[in-house]
Tab-separated table of C-alpha atoms in Angstrom:
chain	number	residue	atom	x	y	z
A	1	MET	CA	193.446	177.561	-164.621
A	2	THR	CA	196.151	178.218	-167.225
A	3	ARG	CA	195.404	180.089	-170.420
A	4	ARG	CA	195.699	176.920	-172.492
A	5	GLN	CA	193.371	174.963	-170.187
A	6	PHE	CA	190.851	177.785	-170.377
A	7	ALA	CA	190.962	177.935	-174.189
A	8	GLN	CA	190.702	174.152	-174.528
A	9	ALA	CA	187.746	174.056	-172.131
A	10	THR	CA	186.029	176.797	-174.122
A	11	ALA	CA	186.533	174.917	-177.377
A	12	GLY	CA	185.092	171.760	-175.849
A	13	MET	CA	182.036	173.524	-174.509
A	14	ALA	CA	181.415	175.201	-177.869
A	15	ALA	CA	181.664	171.906	-179.732
A	16	LEU	CA	179.123	170.319	-177.396
A	17	GLY	CA	176.674	173.080	-178.272
A	18	ALA	CA	176.621	172.043	-181.933
A	19	THR	CA	173.732	169.665	-182.653
A	20	ALA	CA	172.182	167.967	-185.644
A	21	THR	CA	168.573	168.543	-184.766
A	22	VAL	CA	165.978	170.098	-187.011
A	23	SER	CA	165.590	173.866	-186.776
A	24	ALA	CA	162.362	175.360	-185.465
A	25	GLN	CA	161.418	176.439	-188.991
A	26	GLU	CA	161.624	172.834	-190.255
A	27	SER	CA	160.216	171.095	-187.184
A	28	PRO	CA	157.283	168.817	-188.143
A	29	ASP	CA	153.892	169.127	-186.498
A	30	TYR	CA	153.353	165.870	-184.630
A	31	GLY	CA	150.026	166.945	-183.149
A	32	GLY	CA	151.018	166.117	-179.573
A	33	TRP	CA	152.351	162.674	-180.476
A	34	PHE	CA	155.418	163.078	-178.256
A	35	SER	CA	153.723	164.817	-175.329
A	36	ASP	CA	154.231	161.773	-173.072
A	37	VAL	CA	157.617	160.649	-174.433
A	38	SER	CA	160.249	161.493	-171.828
A	39	ASN	CA	163.314	161.261	-174.074
A	40	PHE	CA	161.941	163.394	-176.925
A	41	GLU	CA	164.100	166.515	-177.355
A	42	GLY	CA	163.408	167.367	-180.978
A	43	THR	CA	163.738	165.726	-184.380
A	44	VAL	CA	167.244	164.461	-185.135
A	45	ASP	CA	168.224	165.374	-188.695
A	46	LYS	CA	169.819	162.326	-190.346
A	47	ARG	CA	169.379	163.451	-193.935
A	48	GLY	CA	172.325	162.678	-196.172
A	49	GLN	CA	172.793	159.188	-194.708
A	50	ASP	CA	171.910	156.001	-196.589
A	51	THR	CA	171.190	154.052	-193.392
A	52	VAL	CA	169.951	155.346	-190.037
A	53	GLU	CA	169.786	153.332	-186.809
A	54	VAL	CA	167.170	153.607	-184.067
A	55	THR	CA	167.583	151.798	-180.748
A	56	VAL	CA	164.669	149.740	-179.428
A	57	GLY	CA	164.485	149.396	-175.650
A	58	ALA	CA	166.558	152.469	-174.831
A	59	GLN	CA	166.316	154.158	-171.440
A	60	GLY	CA	163.289	156.403	-171.191
A	61	ASN	CA	159.740	156.583	-169.880
A	62	ASN	CA	160.776	155.169	-166.478
A	63	GLY	CA	162.598	152.143	-167.810
A	64	ALA	CA	163.906	150.602	-171.008
A	65	PHE	CA	160.749	151.700	-172.801
A	66	ALA	CA	161.961	154.127	-175.444
A	67	PHE	CA	163.103	154.437	-179.022
A	68	ASP	CA	166.327	156.394	-179.392
A	69	PRO	CA	166.182	158.786	-181.060
A	70	PRO	CA	162.388	158.859	-180.934
A	71	ALA	CA	162.122	161.145	-183.979
A	72	VAL	CA	164.434	161.202	-186.995
A	73	MET	CA	164.319	163.027	-190.327
A	74	VAL	CA	165.672	161.202	-193.383
A	75	ASN	CA	165.770	161.591	-197.159
A	76	PRO	CA	163.525	159.531	-199.428
A	77	GLY	CA	165.234	156.205	-200.155
A	78	THR	CA	166.861	155.952	-196.704
A	79	GLU	CA	166.857	152.633	-194.860
A	80	VAL	CA	166.006	152.905	-191.163
A	81	VAL	CA	167.236	149.997	-189.034
A	82	TRP	CA	165.774	149.358	-185.572
A	83	THR	CA	168.133	147.456	-183.251
A	84	TRP	CA	166.979	145.826	-180.008
A	85	THR	CA	168.932	146.288	-176.767
A	86	GLY	CA	167.364	143.253	-175.102
A	87	GLU	CA	166.185	145.450	-172.218
A	88	GLY	CA	162.630	146.184	-171.066
A	89	GLY	CA	161.047	142.904	-172.103
A	90	GLY	CA	159.499	142.194	-175.495
A	91	HIS	CA	159.237	145.073	-177.980
A	92	ASN	CA	158.073	145.540	-181.548
A	93	VAL	CA	157.814	148.311	-184.141
A	94	VAL	CA	154.323	148.835	-185.551
A	95	SER	CA	152.851	151.768	-187.466
A	96	ASP	CA	150.259	153.872	-185.718
A	97	GLY	CA	147.190	153.288	-187.838
A	98	ASP	CA	147.627	152.539	-191.512
A	99	GLY	CA	151.361	152.476	-192.203
A	100	PRO	CA	154.199	150.356	-193.590
A	101	LEU	CA	155.890	149.335	-190.331
A	102	ASP	CA	155.324	145.943	-188.728
A	103	SER	CA	158.228	144.047	-187.188
A	104	GLY	CA	155.948	141.174	-186.190
A	105	SER	CA	155.768	139.501	-182.796
A	106	LEU	CA	157.376	140.843	-179.638
A	107	VAL	CA	161.142	140.348	-179.394
A	108	SER	CA	163.356	140.579	-176.300
A	109	GLU	CA	166.618	139.242	-177.740
A	110	ALA	CA	169.463	141.767	-177.979
A	111	ASP	CA	170.846	142.714	-181.418
A	112	THR	CA	167.648	141.748	-183.223
A	113	THR	CA	167.095	144.107	-186.146
A	114	TYR	CA	164.187	145.216	-188.287
A	115	SER	CA	164.500	147.578	-191.240
A	116	HIS	CA	162.367	149.528	-193.671
A	117	THR	CA	163.302	151.750	-196.603
A	118	PHE	CA	161.187	154.898	-196.843
A	119	GLU	CA	160.561	155.978	-200.428
A	120	SER	CA	157.754	158.534	-200.059
A	121	GLU	CA	157.703	161.829	-198.171
A	122	GLY	CA	155.606	162.049	-195.033
A	123	ILE	CA	155.499	161.531	-191.278
A	124	TYR	CA	155.456	157.880	-190.234
A	125	LYS	CA	154.445	157.418	-186.600
A	126	TYR	CA	154.947	154.099	-184.846
A	127	VAL	CA	154.745	152.432	-181.439
A	128	CYS	CA	155.803	149.439	-179.431
A	129	THR	CA	152.329	147.973	-178.992
A	130	PRO	CA	152.575	146.696	-175.381
A	131	HIS	CA	154.363	149.840	-174.154
A	132	ALA	CA	152.682	152.607	-176.155
A	133	GLY	CA	150.805	153.691	-173.037
A	134	LEU	CA	154.148	154.233	-171.291
A	135	GLY	CA	155.315	156.558	-174.046
A	136	MET	CA	157.284	154.145	-176.220
A	137	LYS	CA	156.520	155.926	-179.466
A	138	GLY	CA	158.521	157.174	-182.422
A	139	ALA	CA	158.331	158.842	-185.796
A	140	VAL	CA	160.271	158.917	-189.042
A	141	VAL	CA	159.975	162.109	-191.064
A	142	VAL	CA	160.838	161.647	-194.729
A	143	ARG	CA	161.779	164.906	-196.416
A	144	PRO	CA	164.263	165.862	-199.175
A	145	GLY	CA	167.102	168.271	-198.548
A	146	GLU	CA	170.354	168.562	-196.642
A	147	PRO	CA	170.822	168.409	-192.849
A	148	SER	CA	169.758	171.712	-191.343
A	149	GLY	CA	172.324	171.806	-188.535
A	150	GLY	CA	169.884	174.121	-186.779
A	151	THR	CA	168.921	174.719	-183.190
A	152	THR	CA	167.238	172.282	-180.864
A	153	ASP	CA	163.806	172.965	-179.467
A	154	SER	CA	165.541	173.888	-176.207
A	155	GLY	CA	167.546	176.653	-177.863
A	156	SER	CA	171.073	175.351	-178.471
A	157	GLN	CA	173.300	177.419	-180.727
A	158	PRO	CA	173.232	176.807	-184.507
A	159	ALA	CA	176.040	174.555	-185.669
A	160	SER	CA	177.655	177.276	-187.766
A	161	GLU	CA	177.912	179.600	-184.764
A	162	THR	CA	179.277	176.987	-182.398
A	163	GLU	CA	181.783	175.754	-184.959
A	164	THR	CA	183.037	179.321	-185.316
A	165	THR	CA	183.253	179.633	-181.536
A	166	ALA	CA	185.146	176.365	-181.203
A	167	SER	CA	187.538	177.410	-183.955
A	168	ALA	CA	188.161	180.748	-182.264
A	169	ALA	CA	188.838	179.055	-178.948
A	170	SER	CA	191.282	176.649	-180.579
A	171	GLU	CA	193.119	179.532	-182.194
A	172	THR	CA	193.256	181.251	-178.811
A	173	ALA	CA	194.859	178.167	-177.293
A	174	ALA	CA	197.499	178.131	-180.011
A	175	SER	CA	198.212	181.841	-179.721
A	176	THR	CA	198.585	181.668	-175.936
A	177	ASP	CA	201.230	178.976	-176.317
A	178	THR	CA	203.112	181.141	-178.811
A	179	ASN	CA	202.860	184.404	-176.891
A	180	SER	CA	203.054	183.223	-173.299
A	181	GLY	CA	206.716	184.233	-172.981
A	182	GLY	CA	206.059	187.886	-173.837
A	183	GLU	CA	202.992	188.595	-171.715
A	184	THR	CA	203.044	190.519	-168.444
A	185	GLY	CA	200.939	190.244	-165.311
A	186	GLN	CA	200.654	187.728	-162.502
A	187	GLN	CA	201.854	184.352	-163.796
A	188	GLN	CA	202.676	180.952	-162.414
A	189	SER	CA	205.879	179.188	-163.361
A	190	GLY	CA	203.878	177.210	-165.935
A	191	GLY	CA	202.817	180.389	-167.769
A	192	GLY	CA	199.201	180.592	-166.559
A	193	VAL	CA	197.653	183.872	-165.492
A	194	THR	CA	196.482	183.830	-161.872
A	195	GLY	CA	194.876	186.165	-159.376
A	196	PRO	CA	192.229	188.819	-160.119
A	197	LEU	CA	193.747	189.639	-163.513
A	198	GLY	CA	193.514	186.038	-164.668
A	199	THR	CA	189.968	185.657	-163.400
A	200	PHE	CA	188.810	188.857	-165.074
A	201	ALA	CA	190.441	187.955	-168.393
A	202	ALA	CA	188.938	184.461	-168.326
A	203	VAL	CA	185.439	185.748	-167.586
A	204	ILE	CA	185.567	188.378	-170.332
A	205	ALA	CA	186.929	185.936	-172.922
A	206	MET	CA	184.414	183.261	-171.948
A	207	ALA	CA	181.487	185.661	-172.238
A	208	PHE	CA	182.686	186.743	-175.659
A	209	LEU	CA	183.254	183.254	-177.025
A	210	SER	CA	180.267	181.274	-175.748
A	211	PRO	CA	177.370	181.904	-173.345
A	212	LEU	CA	177.330	178.185	-172.558
A	213	ALA	CA	181.016	178.136	-171.659
A	214	PHE	CA	180.592	181.370	-169.666
A	215	ALA	CA	177.891	179.745	-167.542
A	216	ALA	CA	180.081	176.675	-167.005
A	217	LEU	CA	182.966	178.875	-165.817
A	218	LEU	CA	180.736	180.744	-163.373
A	219	ARG	CA	179.501	177.448	-161.920
A	220	ARG	CA	183.108	176.250	-161.574
A	221	ARG	CA	184.165	179.469	-159.828
A	222	THR	CA	181.210	179.108	-157.442
A	223	ASP	CA	182.154	175.506	-156.608
A	224	ASP	CA	185.771	176.555	-155.946
């Protein structure tokens, strides 16, 4: 691996760590609503957008029986548009209990849409009525504010930290191009550091820049 390839790989891994899910401090209490929803990985923060799209009939719950994302957070006044994939048979969007959502009869045609504009704060739970028992459930959380850019429930890095890491890795890539002619050590004709020195430098830099990228490098070294 050359120095530039290493730095570019680090930047890519750091960027992937940045998410737009709600931080643990802001995470709504769904009361176990998503306990049987296989594709639920946290509430996706879509605040700041006028229109938000949710896919109906996405892959999940052992088939095309999911909403994607299953949980979104939006600002008051946001229009949420549900778009059908045409997979998994007939689906609908209906509020759980007393709520404003009702797309009507079951639809299986792709690109069908249903929309609702949420004006009041709250948590709006909904289901696909024939597939609710399979876990085809969703929720729209209406809350004022700006996107949190926080961590996922599984512990990804905050966006600010990963953006800094990605920026640092990009700068490293640029600096290695500039300084490659003046460095010493074991090098290939293309300017990449090889051998034990290169491996040690890559591991140290990876550990410093991003734990996620460090783990990826270790897995790659093991495979090699």
